[in-house]
Coordinates of N, CA, C and O and ligand atoms in Angstrom, one line a residue:
X148 N -12.3 19.1 18.4 CA -12.7 18.1 17.4 C -11.5 17.3 16.9 O -10.4 17.8 16.8
X149 N -11.8 16.1 16.7 CA -10.7 15.2 16.2 C -10.6 15.2 14.7 O -11.6 15.0 14.0
X150 N -9.5 15.4 14.3 CA -9.3 15.2 12.8 C -8.0 14.4 12.6 O -7.0 14.7 13.1
X151 N -8.2 13.3 11.9 CA -7.1 12.4 11.6 C -6.6 12.7 10.2 O -7.4 12.6 9.2
X152 N -5.4 13.1 10.1 CA -4.8 13.3 8.7 C -3.9 12.2 8.4 O -2.9 11.9 9.1
X153 N -4.2 11.4 7.4 CA -3.4 10.3 7.0 C -2.3 10.9 6.1 O -2.5 11.4 5.1
X154 N -1.1 10.7 6.5 CA 0.1 11.1 5.7 C 0.6 9.8 5.0 O 1.1 8.9 5.6
X155 N 0.4 9.8 3.7 CA 0.8 8.7 2.9 C 2.3 9.0 2.5 O 2.7 10.1 2.2
X156 N 3.0 7.9 2.5 CA 4.4 8.0 2.1 C 4.7 7.1 0.9 O 4.1 6.0 0.8
X157 N 5.6 7.5 0.1 CA 6.0 6.6 -1.0 C 6.7 5.3 -0.4 O 7.6 5.4 0.4
X158 N 6.2 4.1 -0.9 CA 6.8 2.9 -0.4 C 8.2 2.7 -0.9 O 9.0 1.9 -0.4
X159 N 8.6 3.4 -2.0 CA 9.9 3.2 -2.6 C 10.9 4.1 -2.0 O 12.1 3.7 -1.8
X160 N 10.6 5.4 -1.8 CA 11.6 6.3 -1.4 C 11.2 7.1 -0.1 O 11.9 8.0 0.4
X161 N 10.0 6.7 0.4 CA 9.5 7.4 1.6 C 9.2 8.8 1.5 O 9.0 9.6 2.4
X162 N 9.1 9.3 0.2 CA 8.7 10.6 0.0 C 7.3 10.9 0.3 O 6.4 10.1 0.3
X163 N 7.0 12.2 0.7 CA 5.7 12.5 1.1 C 5.0 13.3 0.0 O 3.8 13.7 0.2
X164 N 5.6 13.7 -1.0 CA 5.0 14.5 -2.1 C 4.3 13.5 -3.1 O 5.0 13.0 -4.0
X165 N 3.1 13.3 -2.9 CA 2.4 12.3 -3.7 C 1.3 13.0 -4.5 O 0.6 14.0 -4.1
X166 N 1.0 12.5 -5.7 CA -0.1 13.0 -6.5 C -1.1 11.8 -6.7 O -0.7 10.7 -6.8
X167 N -2.4 12.2 -6.7 CA -3.4 11.1 -7.0 C -3.2 10.7 -8.5 O -2.9 11.6 -9.3
X168 N -3.4 9.5 -8.7 CA -3.1 8.9 -10.0 C -4.2 8.0 -10.5 O -3.9 6.9 -10.9
X169 N -5.4 8.4 -10.3 CA -6.5 7.5 -10.7 C -6.8 6.4 -9.7 O -6.3 6.4 -8.6
X170 N -7.5 5.4 -10.2 CA -7.9 4.3 -9.3 C -7.5 2.9 -9.9 O -7.5 2.8 -11.1
X171 N -7.1 2.0 -9.0 CA -6.8 0.7 -9.4 C -8.1 -0.1 -9.7 O -9.2 0.4 -9.4
X172 N -8.0 -1.2 -10.3 CA -9.2 -2.0 -10.7 C -10.1 -2.3 -9.5 O -11.3 -2.3 -9.6
X173 N -9.5 -2.6 -8.4 CA -10.3 -3.0 -7.2 C -10.8 -1.7 -6.5 O -11.3 -1.9 -5.3
X174 N -10.7 -0.5 -7.0 CA -11.2 0.6 -6.4 C -10.3 1.4 -5.5 O -10.7 2.4 -4.9
X175 N -9.1 0.9 -5.3 CA -8.1 1.6 -4.4 C -7.6 2.8 -5.1 O -7.5 2.9 -6.3
X176 N -7.3 3.8 -4.3 CA -6.7 5.0 -4.8 C -5.3 4.8 -5.2 O -4.5 4.3 -4.4
X177 N -4.9 5.1 -6.4 CA -3.6 5.0 -6.8 C -2.9 6.4 -6.6 O -3.5 7.4 -6.7
X178 N -1.6 6.4 -6.4 CA -0.9 7.6 -6.2 C 0.5 7.5 -6.9 O 1.0 6.4 -7.1
X179 N 1.0 8.7 -7.2 CA 2.3 8.7 -7.9 C 3.2 9.5 -7.0 O 2.8 10.6 -6.5
X180 N 4.4 9.1 -6.9 CA 5.4 9.8 -6.1 C 6.0 10.9 -6.9 O 6.5 10.6 -8.0
X181 N 6.0 12.1 -6.4 CA 6.6 13.2 -7.2 C 8.2 13.0 -7.3 O 8.8 13.4 -8.3
X182 N 8.7 12.4 -6.3 CA 10.2 12.3 -6.2 C 10.7 11.2 -7.1 O 11.7 11.5 -7.8
X183 N 10.2 10.0 -7.0 CA 10.8 8.9 -7.7 C 9.9 8.5 -8.9 O 10.3 7.6 -9.7
X184 N 8.7 9.2 -9.1 CA 7.9 9.0 -10.2 C 7.2 7.6 -10.3 O 6.7 7.2 -11.3
X185 N 7.3 6.9 -9.2 CA 6.7 5.5 -9.3 C 5.2 5.6 -8.8 O 4.9 6.5 -8.0
X186 N 4.4 4.7 -9.2 CA 3.0 4.7 -8.8 C 2.8 3.5 -7.8 O 3.5 2.5 -7.9
X187 N 1.8 3.6 -7.0 CA 1.5 2.6 -6.0 C 0.1 2.8 -5.5 O -0.6 3.8 -5.9
X188 N -0.4 2.0 -4.7 CA -1.8 2.0 -4.3 C -1.9 2.5 -2.8 O -1.2 2.1 -2.0
X189 N -2.7 3.5 -2.6 CA -3.0 3.9 -1.3 C -4.0 3.0 -0.6 O -4.3 1.9 -1.2
X190 N -4.6 3.4 0.4 CA -5.6 2.5 1.2 C -6.7 2.1 0.2 O -7.3 2.9 -0.5
X191 N -7.0 0.8 0.3 CA -8.1 0.3 -0.5 C -9.4 0.8 0.1 O -9.5 1.1 1.3
X192 N -10.5 0.9 -0.7 CA -11.7 1.5 -0.2 C -12.7 0.4 0.2 O -13.8 0.7 0.7
X193 N -12.4 -0.8 -0.1 CA -13.4 -1.8 0.2 C -12.8 -2.8 1.2 O -11.6 -2.9 1.4
X194 N -13.6 -3.5 1.9 CA -13.1 -4.5 2.9 C -12.6 -5.7 2.3 O -11.9 -6.5 3.0
X195 N -12.9 -6.0 1.1 CA -12.5 -7.2 0.5 C -11.2 -7.0 -0.4 O -11.0 -6.0 -1.0
X196 N -10.4 -8.0 -0.4 CA -9.2 -7.9 -1.1 C -9.2 -9.0 -2.2 O -9.4 -10.2 -1.8
X197 N -8.9 -8.7 -3.4 CA -8.8 -9.7 -4.4 C -7.4 -10.2 -4.5 O -6.5 -9.7 -3.9
X198 N -7.2 -11.3 -5.3 CA -5.9 -11.9 -5.4 C -4.9 -11.0 -5.9 O -3.7 -11.0 -5.5
X199 N -5.3 -10.1 -6.8 CA -4.3 -9.2 -7.4 C -3.7 -8.2 -6.3 O -2.6 -8.0 -6.3
X200 N -4.7 -7.8 -5.5 CA -4.3 -6.9 -4.4 C -3.3 -7.6 -3.5 O -2.3 -7.1 -3.0
X201 N -3.7 -8.8 -3.2 CA -2.9 -9.7 -2.3 C -1.5 -9.8 -2.8 O -0.5 -9.7 -2.1
X202 N -1.4 -10.1 -4.1 CA -0.1 -10.2 -4.8 C 0.7 -9.0 -4.6 O 1.9 -9.0 -4.5
X203 N 0.0 -7.8 -4.8 CA 0.8 -6.6 -4.6 C 1.4 -6.4 -3.2 O 2.5 -6.0 -3.1
X204 N 0.6 -6.8 -2.2 CA 1.1 -6.7 -0.9 C 2.2 -7.6 -0.6 O 3.2 -7.3 -0.1
X205 N 2.0 -8.9 -1.1 CA 3.1 -9.9 -0.9 C 4.4 -9.5 -1.7 O 5.5 -9.6 -1.1
X206 N 4.2 -8.9 -2.9 CA 5.4 -8.6 -3.6 C 6.1 -7.3 -3.0 O 7.3 -7.2 -3.0
X207 N 5.3 -6.5 -2.4 CA 5.9 -5.3 -1.7 C 6.7 -5.8 -0.5 O 7.8 -5.3 -0.2
X208 N 6.2 -6.9 0.1 CA 6.9 -7.5 1.3 C 8.2 -8.1 0.8 O 9.3 -8.0 1.4
X209 N 8.1 -8.8 -0.3 CA 9.3 -9.5 -0.9 C 10.3 -8.4 -1.4 O 11.4 -8.7 -1.6
X210 N 9.8 -7.2 -1.7 CA 10.6 -6.1 -2.1 C 11.2 -5.4 -0.9 O 11.7 -4.3 -1.0
X211 N 11.2 -6.1 0.2 CA 11.8 -5.6 1.5 C 11.1 -4.4 2.1 O 11.7 -3.6 2.8
X212 N 9.8 -4.2 1.8 CA 9.0 -3.2 2.4 C 8.7 -3.7 3.8 O 8.4 -4.9 3.9
X213 N 8.7 -2.9 4.8 CA 8.4 -3.3 6.1 C 6.9 -3.6 6.3 O 6.1 -3.0 5.5
X214 N 6.5 -4.5 7.2 CA 5.1 -4.7 7.4 C 4.4 -3.5 7.8 O 3.3 -3.2 7.3
X215 N 5.0 -2.7 8.6 CA 4.3 -1.4 9.0 C 4.1 -0.5 7.8 O 3.1 0.2 7.7
X216 N 5.1 -0.5 6.9 CA 5.0 0.3 5.7 C 3.8 -0.2 4.9 O 3.1 0.6 4.3
X217 N 3.7 -1.5 4.8 CA 2.7 -2.1 4.0 C 1.3 -1.8 4.6 O 0.4 -1.4 3.8
X218 N 1.2 -1.9 5.9 CA -0.1 -1.6 6.5 C -0.6 -0.2 6.2 O -1.7 0.1 6.0
X219 N 0.4 0.7 6.2 CA 0.1 2.1 6.0 C -0.2 2.4 4.5 O -1.1 3.1 4.2
X220 N 0.6 1.8 3.7 CA 0.4 2.1 2.3 C -0.8 1.4 1.7 O -1.6 2.0 0.9
X221 N -1.0 0.2 2.0 CA -2.2 -0.6 1.4 C -3.4 -0.5 2.3 O -4.5 -0.9 1.8
X222 N -3.3 -0.1 3.5 CA -4.5 0.0 4.4 C -5.0 -1.4 4.8 O -6.1 -1.6 5.1
X223 N -4.0 -2.4 4.9 CA -4.4 -3.7 5.3 C -3.9 -3.8 6.8 O -2.9 -3.3 7.1
X224 N -4.7 -4.5 7.6 CA -4.3 -4.6 9.0 C -3.1 -5.6 9.1 O -2.8 -6.4 8.3
X225 N -2.3 -5.3 10.1 CA -1.0 -6.0 10.4 C -1.2 -7.5 10.3 O -0.4 -8.2 9.6
X226 N -2.2 -8.1 10.9 CA -2.3 -9.5 11.0 C -2.7 -10.1 9.6 O -2.2 -11.2 9.3
X227 N -3.4 -9.3 8.9 CA -3.8 -9.8 7.5 C -2.5 -9.9 6.7 O -2.3 -10.9 6.0
X228 N -1.7 -8.9 6.8 CA -0.4 -8.9 6.0 C 0.4 -10.1 6.5 O 1.0 -10.9 5.6
X229 N 0.5 -10.4 7.7 CA 1.3 -11.5 8.2 C 0.8 -12.8 7.7 O 1.6 -13.7 7.3
X230 N -0.5 -13.0 7.6 CA -1.1 -14.2 7.1 C -0.8 -14.3 5.6 O -0.3 -15.4 5.2
X231 N -0.9 -13.3 4.9 CA -0.6 -13.3 3.5 C 0.8 -13.6 3.2 O 1.2 -14.5 2.4
X232 N 1.7 -12.9 3.8 CA 3.1 -13.1 3.5 C 3.7 -14.4 4.1 O 4.5 -15.1 3.6
X233 N 3.1 -14.8 5.2 CA 3.5 -16.0 5.9 C 3.1 -17.2 5.0 O 3.8 -18.2 4.9
X234 N 1.9 -17.1 4.4 CA 1.4 -18.2 3.6 C 2.1 -18.5 2.3 O 2.0 -19.5 1.7
X235 N 2.9 -17.5 1.9 CA 3.5 -17.6 0.6 C 5.0 -17.9 0.7 O 5.7 -18.0 -0.3
X236 N 5.5 -18.0 1.9 CA 6.9 -18.2 2.1 C 7.3 -19.6 1.6 O 6.7 -20.6 1.8
Ligands
ZN294 ZN1 9.1 7.8 -4.2

């Protein structure tokens, strides 16, 4: 049987000890990092992304987060991220 376990990591310190921390307005799962105490959004649960979510992704990118890290953390596909960050340069 196939089971995929998604290991989420903290985008700030790459820590793996995360706690669920409620939900963001757009329905995404929020999480809090046990190590650095920061909160961030795990994979979004809907296919649509609103402007606020987009801004979070773009600012994560501007905060020197890698594209791969962003795709894992936000659950956005690579090309989508490229379009978003590319359009705002
Ligand atoms: Zn952390």
